[in-house]
Short mmCIF file of C-alpha atoms in Angstrom, two decimals:
data_model
loop_
_atom_site.label_atom_id
_atom_site.label_comp_id
_atom_site.label_asym_id
_atom_site.label_seq_id
_atom_site.Cartn_x
_atom_site.Cartn_y
_atom_site.Cartn_z
CA ALA A 72 85.28 89.05 -147.93
CA TYR A 73 83.40 91.83 -149.70
CA GLU A 74 82.34 95.04 -148.00
CA SER A 75 79.62 95.52 -150.65
CA LEU A 76 76.90 92.92 -151.13
CA GLN A 77 76.37 94.20 -154.66
CA ASP A 78 80.07 93.58 -155.42
CA ALA A 79 79.75 90.02 -154.11
CA LEU A 80 76.73 89.41 -156.35
CA ILE A 81 78.51 90.79 -159.39
CA ALA A 82 81.53 88.59 -158.70
CA ALA A 83 79.24 85.55 -158.52
CA GLN A 84 77.81 86.13 -162.00
CA THR A 85 79.12 83.26 -164.10
CA PRO A 86 76.96 82.32 -167.11
CA SER A 87 77.97 78.64 -166.99
CA LEU A 88 77.75 78.31 -163.21
CA THR A 89 76.34 74.92 -162.17
CA SER A 90 77.82 74.49 -158.68
CA THR A 91 76.37 76.43 -155.76
CA ILE A 92 77.89 79.62 -154.44
CA GLN A 93 76.81 80.75 -150.97
CA ILE A 94 77.13 84.39 -149.94
CA LEU A 95 76.95 84.84 -146.16
CA VAL A 96 75.93 88.35 -145.21
CA ALA A 97 76.62 90.02 -141.85
CA ALA A 98 74.11 92.12 -139.95
CA GLY A 99 73.74 95.65 -141.23
CA SER A 100 71.98 97.67 -143.90
CA TYR A 101 72.88 97.32 -147.59
CA THR A 102 71.70 99.35 -150.58
CA PRO A 103 71.88 98.17 -154.20
CA GLY A 104 73.46 101.31 -155.62
CA ASP A 105 73.11 105.04 -156.05
CA THR A 106 70.23 105.37 -158.52
CA GLN A 107 66.55 104.51 -158.39
CA ASP A 108 66.98 101.89 -161.11
CA ASP A 109 69.51 99.89 -159.07
CA SER A 110 68.39 96.56 -157.53
CA PHE A 111 69.96 93.47 -156.03
CA LEU A 112 69.77 90.86 -158.81
CA LEU A 113 69.37 87.17 -157.94
CA HIS A 114 71.24 84.51 -159.94
CA ASP A 115 70.82 80.77 -160.44
CA HIS A 116 73.00 78.66 -158.14
CA VAL A 117 73.74 81.66 -155.92
CA GLU A 118 72.37 81.47 -152.39
CA LEU A 119 72.19 84.59 -150.23
CA TYR A 120 71.99 84.10 -146.46
CA GLY A 121 71.55 86.96 -144.02
CA GLY A 122 71.69 86.82 -140.25
CA TYR A 123 75.40 86.47 -139.50
CA PRO A 124 77.17 88.52 -136.81
CA VAL A 125 79.70 91.13 -137.90
CA GLY A 126 83.14 89.54 -137.82
CA GLY A 127 81.81 85.99 -138.23
CA GLY A 128 80.10 83.49 -135.98
CA THR A 129 76.88 81.54 -135.64
CA ARG A 130 73.93 82.58 -137.77
CA ASN A 131 70.89 84.02 -135.98
CA VAL A 132 68.44 85.78 -138.28
CA ALA A 133 66.40 87.34 -135.45
CA ALA A 134 69.43 88.69 -133.56
CA ASN A 135 71.53 89.75 -136.55
CA ILE A 136 69.08 91.73 -138.65
CA THR A 137 70.32 92.03 -142.22
CA ILE A 138 68.58 94.74 -144.23
CA LEU A 139 68.33 95.20 -147.98
CA SER A 140 67.17 98.80 -148.27
CA GLY A 141 66.00 100.95 -151.13
CA ASN A 142 66.47 104.15 -149.14
CA ILE A 143 69.41 105.58 -151.08
CA GLY A 144 68.83 109.35 -150.94
CA ASP A 145 67.20 111.63 -148.45
CA GLN A 146 66.37 109.29 -145.59
CA ALA A 147 63.17 111.21 -144.87
CA ASP A 148 61.96 111.31 -148.49
CA PRO A 149 60.79 107.99 -149.99
CA THR A 150 60.27 109.44 -153.46
CA ASP A 151 64.00 109.15 -154.26
CA ASN A 152 64.24 105.50 -153.14
CA CYS A 153 65.04 102.56 -155.43
CA PHE A 154 62.05 101.41 -157.47
CA HIS A 155 62.69 97.71 -156.64
CA VAL A 156 65.02 96.55 -153.90
CA VAL A 157 65.39 92.99 -155.25
CA LYS A 158 64.78 91.62 -158.76
CA SER A 159 64.71 88.07 -160.09
CA SER A 160 64.43 87.45 -163.83
CA GLY A 161 64.32 83.99 -165.39
CA ASN A 162 65.70 82.28 -162.30
CA ASP A 163 64.90 78.82 -161.00
CA ALA A 164 64.73 77.54 -157.42
CA SER A 165 68.53 77.49 -157.11
CA ALA A 166 68.43 81.27 -156.69
CA VAL A 167 67.96 81.66 -152.93
CA LEU A 168 67.16 84.67 -150.75
CA ASP A 169 67.13 83.67 -147.07
CA GLY A 170 67.06 85.70 -143.85
CA PHE A 171 66.77 89.33 -144.97
CA THR A 172 64.57 92.33 -144.28
CA ILE A 173 63.60 93.98 -147.57
CA THR A 174 62.43 97.54 -147.05
CA GLY A 175 62.24 101.02 -148.53
CA GLY A 176 61.35 100.10 -152.09
CA TYR A 177 59.17 102.78 -153.65
CA ASP A 178 58.01 102.62 -157.25
CA ASP A 179 56.15 105.86 -157.88
CA SER A 180 56.23 105.52 -161.66
CA SER A 181 52.95 105.48 -163.59
CA ASN A 182 53.08 101.66 -163.69
CA GLY A 183 54.59 101.29 -160.24
CA THR A 184 54.93 97.63 -159.15
CA GLY A 185 56.91 95.51 -156.70
CA GLY A 186 58.65 97.96 -154.42
CA GLY A 187 60.24 95.22 -152.34
CA MET A 188 60.79 92.58 -155.02
CA VAL A 189 59.87 91.83 -158.64
CA ASN A 190 59.87 88.28 -160.03
CA ASP A 191 59.66 88.11 -163.83
CA ASP A 192 59.29 84.63 -165.36
CA SER A 193 61.15 83.51 -162.27
CA SER A 194 60.82 80.95 -159.49
CA PRO A 195 63.43 81.69 -156.82
CA THR A 196 63.44 80.31 -153.28
CA ILE A 197 62.58 82.95 -150.68
CA ARG A 198 62.81 81.97 -147.01
CA SER A 199 62.66 83.67 -143.61
CA CYS A 200 62.48 87.18 -145.07
CA VAL A 201 60.60 90.26 -143.91
CA PHE A 202 59.06 92.58 -146.50
CA SER A 203 58.20 95.82 -144.71
CA GLY A 204 57.58 99.44 -145.53
CA ASN A 205 57.59 99.07 -149.30
CA LYS A 206 55.22 101.12 -151.45
CA VAL A 207 54.01 101.30 -155.04
CA LEU A 208 51.37 103.29 -156.83
CA ILE A 209 49.75 100.40 -158.74
CA HIS A 210 50.42 96.70 -157.94
CA GLY A 211 52.23 94.74 -155.22
CA GLY A 212 53.84 96.92 -152.59
CA GLY A 213 55.95 94.13 -151.12
CA MET A 214 56.26 91.73 -154.06
CA TYR A 215 55.11 91.58 -157.68
CA ASN A 216 55.09 88.25 -159.56
CA LYS A 217 54.52 88.27 -163.33
CA ASN A 218 54.87 86.22 -166.52
CA GLY A 219 54.41 82.78 -164.99
CA SER A 220 56.57 83.28 -161.92
CA SER A 221 56.28 80.58 -159.25
CA PRO A 222 58.55 81.52 -156.35
CA ALA A 223 58.52 79.40 -153.20
CA VAL A 224 57.87 81.87 -150.37
CA THR A 225 58.26 80.23 -146.95
CA ASP A 226 58.28 81.57 -143.38
CA CYS A 227 58.18 85.18 -144.54
CA THR A 228 56.47 88.24 -143.10
CA PHE A 229 54.79 91.01 -145.11
CA THR A 230 53.97 94.03 -143.00
CA GLY A 231 53.30 97.70 -143.58
CA ASN A 232 53.44 97.50 -147.38
CA SER A 233 51.04 99.46 -149.56
CA ALA A 234 49.71 100.01 -153.07
CA HIS A 235 48.24 103.46 -153.12
CA ARG A 236 47.74 106.23 -155.68
CA THR A 237 45.29 109.12 -155.52
CA GLU A 238 46.39 111.25 -158.51
CA PRO A 239 45.54 111.54 -161.36
CA SER A 240 43.09 108.74 -160.51
CA SER A 241 42.66 106.37 -157.61
CA SER A 242 44.32 102.97 -157.91
CA GLY A 243 46.29 100.42 -155.95
CA THR A 244 45.88 96.64 -155.68
CA GLY A 245 47.80 94.00 -153.75
CA GLY A 246 49.22 95.94 -150.83
CA ALA A 247 51.65 93.17 -149.87
CA LEU A 248 51.74 90.93 -152.95
CA TYR A 249 50.37 90.90 -156.50
CA ASN A 250 50.29 87.83 -158.75
CA ASP A 251 49.86 88.41 -162.48
CA ALA A 252 49.48 85.07 -164.30
CA SER A 253 51.74 83.62 -161.62
CA SER A 254 51.39 80.85 -159.06
CA PRO A 255 53.73 81.09 -156.10
CA THR A 256 53.74 78.60 -153.25
CA ILE A 257 53.23 80.57 -150.05
CA THR A 258 53.75 78.61 -146.82
CA ARG A 259 53.72 79.67 -143.15
CA CYS A 260 53.78 83.36 -144.01
CA THR A 261 52.31 86.29 -142.12
CA PHE A 262 50.52 89.21 -143.79
CA GLY A 263 49.75 92.04 -141.41
CA ASP A 264 48.89 95.75 -141.64
CA ASN A 265 49.21 95.97 -145.40
CA ASP A 266 46.84 98.14 -147.42
CA ALA A 267 45.60 98.75 -150.93
CA LEU A 268 43.64 101.79 -151.98
CA GLU A 269 41.34 99.61 -154.11
CA ASN A 270 41.43 95.81 -153.82
CA GLY A 271 43.47 93.13 -152.07
CA GLY A 272 45.02 94.64 -148.99
CA GLY A 273 47.15 91.53 -148.54
CA ILE A 274 47.23 89.65 -151.87
CA TYR A 275 45.70 90.28 -155.29
CA ASN A 276 45.52 87.37 -157.76
CA ALA A 277 44.93 88.27 -161.42
CA ASN A 278 44.87 86.69 -164.89
CA GLY A 279 44.62 83.03 -163.98
CA SER A 280 47.01 83.04 -161.05
CA SER A 281 46.80 79.87 -158.96
CA PRO A 282 48.89 80.30 -155.84
CA THR A 283 48.99 77.64 -153.14
CA ILE A 284 48.56 79.34 -149.77
CA THR A 285 49.09 77.09 -146.75
CA ASN A 286 49.21 77.73 -142.99
CA CYS A 287 49.40 81.51 -143.38
CA THR A 288 48.03 84.30 -141.20
CA PHE A 289 46.30 87.41 -142.52
CA SER A 290 45.55 90.08 -139.94
CA ASP A 291 44.59 93.75 -139.96
CA ASN A 292 45.00 94.22 -143.71
CA GLN A 293 42.81 96.82 -145.41
CA ALA A 294 41.35 97.39 -148.86
CA GLY A 295 39.59 100.58 -149.88
CA MET A 296 37.09 98.53 -151.88
CA SER A 297 37.14 94.71 -151.71
CA GLY A 298 39.21 91.84 -150.37
CA GLY A 299 40.74 93.11 -147.16
CA ALA A 300 43.14 90.18 -147.03
CA LEU A 301 42.84 88.56 -150.45
CA TYR A 302 41.22 89.41 -153.80
CA ASN A 303 40.79 86.95 -156.70
CA ASP A 304 40.04 88.06 -160.25
CA SER A 305 39.98 86.87 -163.87
CA GLY A 306 39.97 83.11 -163.46
CA SER A 307 42.42 83.00 -160.56
CA THR A 308 42.21 79.78 -158.55
CA PRO A 309 44.09 79.95 -155.25
CA ALA A 310 44.20 76.83 -153.09
CA ILE A 311 43.88 77.97 -149.47
CA THR A 312 44.46 75.56 -146.59
CA GLY A 313 44.92 75.98 -142.84
CA CYS A 314 44.97 79.79 -142.88
CA THR A 315 43.68 82.34 -140.39
CA PHE A 316 42.01 85.60 -141.43
CA SER A 317 41.41 88.04 -138.58
CA GLY A 318 40.66 91.74 -138.29
CA ASN A 319 40.88 92.44 -142.02
CA SER A 320 38.57 95.02 -143.58
CA ALA A 321 37.04 95.91 -146.94
CA ASN A 322 35.81 99.48 -146.94
CA GLY A 323 33.88 99.80 -150.21
CA VAL A 324 30.20 100.59 -149.73
CA THR A 325 28.67 99.44 -153.05
CA ASN A 326 29.32 96.37 -155.22
CA SER A 327 32.18 95.37 -152.97
CA GLY A 328 32.94 93.42 -149.83
CA GLY A 329 34.93 90.48 -148.53
CA GLY A 330 36.63 91.63 -145.37
CA GLY A 331 38.64 88.42 -145.53
CA ILE A 332 38.41 87.21 -149.15
CA TYR A 333 36.69 88.49 -152.28
CA TYR A 334 36.05 86.49 -155.45
CA SER A 335 35.31 88.66 -158.48
CA THR A 336 33.65 88.02 -161.84
CA ASN A 337 34.84 85.00 -163.82
CA SER A 338 36.82 83.49 -160.99
CA SER A 339 37.10 79.73 -160.96
CA LEU A 340 36.58 78.76 -157.38
CA PRO A 341 38.64 76.03 -155.72
CA ALA A 342 38.38 74.70 -152.19
CA ILE A 343 39.10 76.52 -148.96
CA THR A 344 39.95 73.98 -146.29
CA GLY A 345 40.53 74.22 -142.54
CA CYS A 346 40.56 78.01 -142.38
CA ALA A 347 39.36 80.40 -139.66
CA PHE A 348 37.74 83.78 -140.33
CA ASN A 349 37.55 85.86 -137.17
CA GLY A 350 36.50 89.47 -136.68
CA ASN A 351 36.74 90.60 -140.30
CA GLU A 352 34.61 93.49 -141.52
CA ALA A 353 33.01 94.59 -144.79
CA LEU A 354 31.10 97.82 -145.22
CA ASP A 355 29.08 96.15 -147.98
CA GLY A 356 28.76 92.34 -148.08
CA GLY A 357 30.59 89.31 -146.74
CA GLY A 358 32.49 90.09 -143.57
CA GLY A 359 34.41 86.83 -143.96
CA ILE A 360 34.01 85.98 -147.67
CA CYS A 361 32.15 87.65 -150.53
CA VAL A 362 31.59 85.89 -153.87
CA ALA A 363 30.34 87.82 -156.89
CA GLY A 364 29.91 87.37 -160.62
CA THR A 365 30.14 83.92 -162.16
CA GLY A 366 32.16 80.78 -161.65
CA ALA A 367 32.17 77.24 -160.31
CA PRO A 368 30.79 76.70 -156.80
CA LEU A 369 33.06 77.62 -153.94
CA THR A 370 33.73 74.68 -151.62
CA LEU A 371 34.45 75.32 -147.95
CA THR A 372 35.41 72.42 -145.69
CA ALA A 373 36.09 72.48 -141.94
CA CYS A 374 36.09 76.28 -141.78
CA THR A 375 34.92 78.57 -138.95
CA PHE A 376 33.42 82.04 -139.22
CA THR A 377 33.18 83.91 -135.90
CA GLY A 378 32.50 87.53 -135.09
CA ASN A 379 32.62 88.81 -138.66
CA THR A 380 30.44 91.78 -139.63
CA ALA A 381 28.92 93.27 -142.79
CA THR A 382 26.89 96.43 -142.95
CA TYR A 383 24.58 94.93 -145.54
CA ASP A 384 24.69 91.28 -146.63
CA GLY A 385 26.20 88.19 -145.02
CA GLY A 386 28.15 88.70 -141.83
CA GLY A 387 30.08 85.46 -142.36
CA ILE A 388 29.56 84.66 -146.05
CA CYS A 389 27.89 86.52 -148.90
CA THR A 390 27.33 85.03 -152.34
CA ARG A 391 25.71 86.95 -155.14
CA SER A 392 24.64 84.31 -157.69
CA VAL A 393 27.58 81.87 -157.31
CA GLY A 394 26.94 78.45 -155.76
CA LEU A 395 28.37 77.29 -152.44
CA SER A 396 29.17 74.00 -150.78
CA LEU A 397 29.83 74.01 -147.03
CA GLU A 398 30.77 70.90 -145.07
CA ASP A 399 31.72 70.62 -141.39
CA CYS A 400 31.66 74.40 -140.95
CA ILE A 401 30.66 76.66 -138.05
CA LEU A 402 29.21 80.17 -138.39
CA ALA A 403 28.88 81.78 -134.96
CA GLY A 404 28.43 85.30 -133.65
CA ASN A 405 28.46 86.99 -137.03
CA SER A 406 26.25 90.00 -137.80
CA ALA A 407 24.89 91.88 -140.82
CA GLY A 408 21.97 93.87 -142.12
CA THR A 409 20.64 90.76 -143.88
CA GLY A 410 21.81 87.18 -143.36
CA GLY A 411 23.79 87.27 -140.14
CA GLY A 412 25.66 84.05 -140.81
CA MET A 413 25.22 83.64 -144.56
CA TYR A 414 23.55 85.49 -147.43
CA ALA A 415 22.74 83.50 -150.59
CA ASN A 416 21.20 85.28 -153.55
CA ALA A 417 19.94 83.56 -156.70
CA CYS A 418 22.18 80.53 -156.35
CA GLY A 419 22.22 76.90 -155.37
CA PHE A 420 24.01 75.59 -152.32
CA THR A 421 24.67 72.48 -150.28
CA LEU A 422 25.13 72.70 -146.51
CA THR A 423 26.29 69.51 -144.77
CA ASN A 424 27.08 69.26 -141.05
CA VAL A 425 26.95 73.02 -140.62
CA VAL A 426 26.26 74.90 -137.38
CA PHE A 427 24.72 78.39 -137.26
CA ARG A 428 24.96 79.73 -133.71
CA GLY A 429 24.34 83.14 -132.19
CA ASN A 430 24.31 85.12 -135.44
CA LEU A 431 22.47 88.43 -135.57
CA VAL A 432 20.84 90.66 -138.19
CA LYS A 433 19.09 94.00 -138.12
CA GLY A 434 16.78 92.79 -140.83
CA ASN A 435 15.95 89.34 -142.19
CA GLY A 436 17.56 85.95 -141.72
CA GLY A 437 19.41 85.79 -138.43
CA ALA A 438 21.41 82.75 -139.50
CA LEU A 439 20.72 82.36 -143.23
CA TYR A 440 19.07 84.58 -145.82
CA ILE A 441 17.96 83.03 -149.12
CA GLY A 442 16.87 85.46 -151.82
CA GLY A 443 16.46 85.79 -155.56
CA ALA A 444 15.14 83.33 -158.11
CA THR A 445 17.12 80.25 -159.02
CA THR A 446 16.54 76.84 -160.53
CA SER A 447 19.57 75.41 -158.74
CA GLN A 448 19.09 72.99 -155.88
CA GLN A 449 19.37 74.24 -152.30
CA THR A 450 20.12 71.40 -149.89
CA LEU A 451 20.52 71.37 -146.10
CA MET A 452 21.71 68.15 -144.41
CA ASN A 453 22.31 67.88 -140.68
CA VAL A 454 22.31 71.65 -140.19
CA THR A 455 21.93 73.11 -136.68
CA PHE A 456 20.41 76.51 -135.89
CA ASN A 457 20.84 77.74 -132.33
CA GLY A 458 20.34 81.16 -130.77
CA ASN A 459 20.28 83.21 -133.96
CA ARG A 460 18.26 86.45 -133.96
CA ALA A 461 16.64 88.94 -136.30
CA THR A 462 16.12 92.35 -134.70
CA SER A 463 14.76 95.62 -135.99
CA ALA A 464 17.15 98.30 -137.21
CA SER A 465 14.62 100.97 -136.25
CA SER A 466 11.32 101.28 -134.46
CA GLY A 467 8.47 99.88 -136.50
CA SER A 468 10.66 98.03 -138.99
CA SER A 469 9.51 94.57 -140.06
CA VAL A 470 11.93 91.67 -139.63
CA THR A 471 11.54 87.95 -140.34
CA GLY A 472 13.40 84.73 -139.83
CA GLY A 473 15.41 84.49 -136.64
CA ALA A 474 17.02 81.42 -138.23
CA ILE A 475 16.16 81.56 -141.96
#
């Protein structure tokens, strides 16, 4: 047995290794070394399992918390912590990280990324891990995936991670996770209380990233500008199925929004299926979802939007020139300045089997606001409007369209 996890990993490094080595790690806290550049390095055919009791016995990840920590110096000063707690470079799925808490990574360099973990051209298997309390100045507080990385991230929790810099200029995207030309598979994961100073409090997808996000929960994440839970940019095409977005917020007041999800310019827009958006907030547009710029129509199927708010446009959904297709969706109890349930500007849309119920605006279009010039078709089939209201924001103000 090794007293040092780093020693065990070094001993397992065999260039021609083809059989699997398992390293079973007892409860406790482990650091990768003595300098900020030190990290735990994953290797092909090496499987790391945390959650074992000290002295041996039956594995229980919840009871036997096994911590990989970047806090190597002054315990009260994060600025001397390791830049990246875990790193994976060029690995395949045979490199396994299972049952650990990864915390205390802090990359405060000018290009600070991936405080908890960095995957570079790498596709390891990551299961039952907690990424908490990691911080960077630029991208991906909890995890940073780059150069075509496609890790399988399953049953993991990302909480209290941040991407945040105020000097010499404000920046910070992907509080929990940042994908740069990378497409991880993210399944049954929880993203909660993460924040980004700019965009993507939970996840930021950039440069054609196409993650598959299934049965995940996003709650109480914050972005200083757009995409409280999730931000998509530069042709990124996430596939999102069976997820819940609740209590997330986007706090930008102009040209921003998407308390739950934001799609930026040049995004290619895939389907969102079977998702729930509850109680998300945007100070600009799209309490649940905001779509801006250009791109293929966004398709939403069997989704619900309830109790989302936007100060200006689209309590549930806001689209600014990009087409929409909604089928079997419910928008209920959402509120905004214009378009309580949905705001559609200068775009075509198709609404099929959609219910607008109890939405509210302090302006025009209690359920649905349609504005701007477009030559695209706007089609409503079997759409129900019930109990939506348009009220005045101030005495004497003119409002129209309790429903549309």
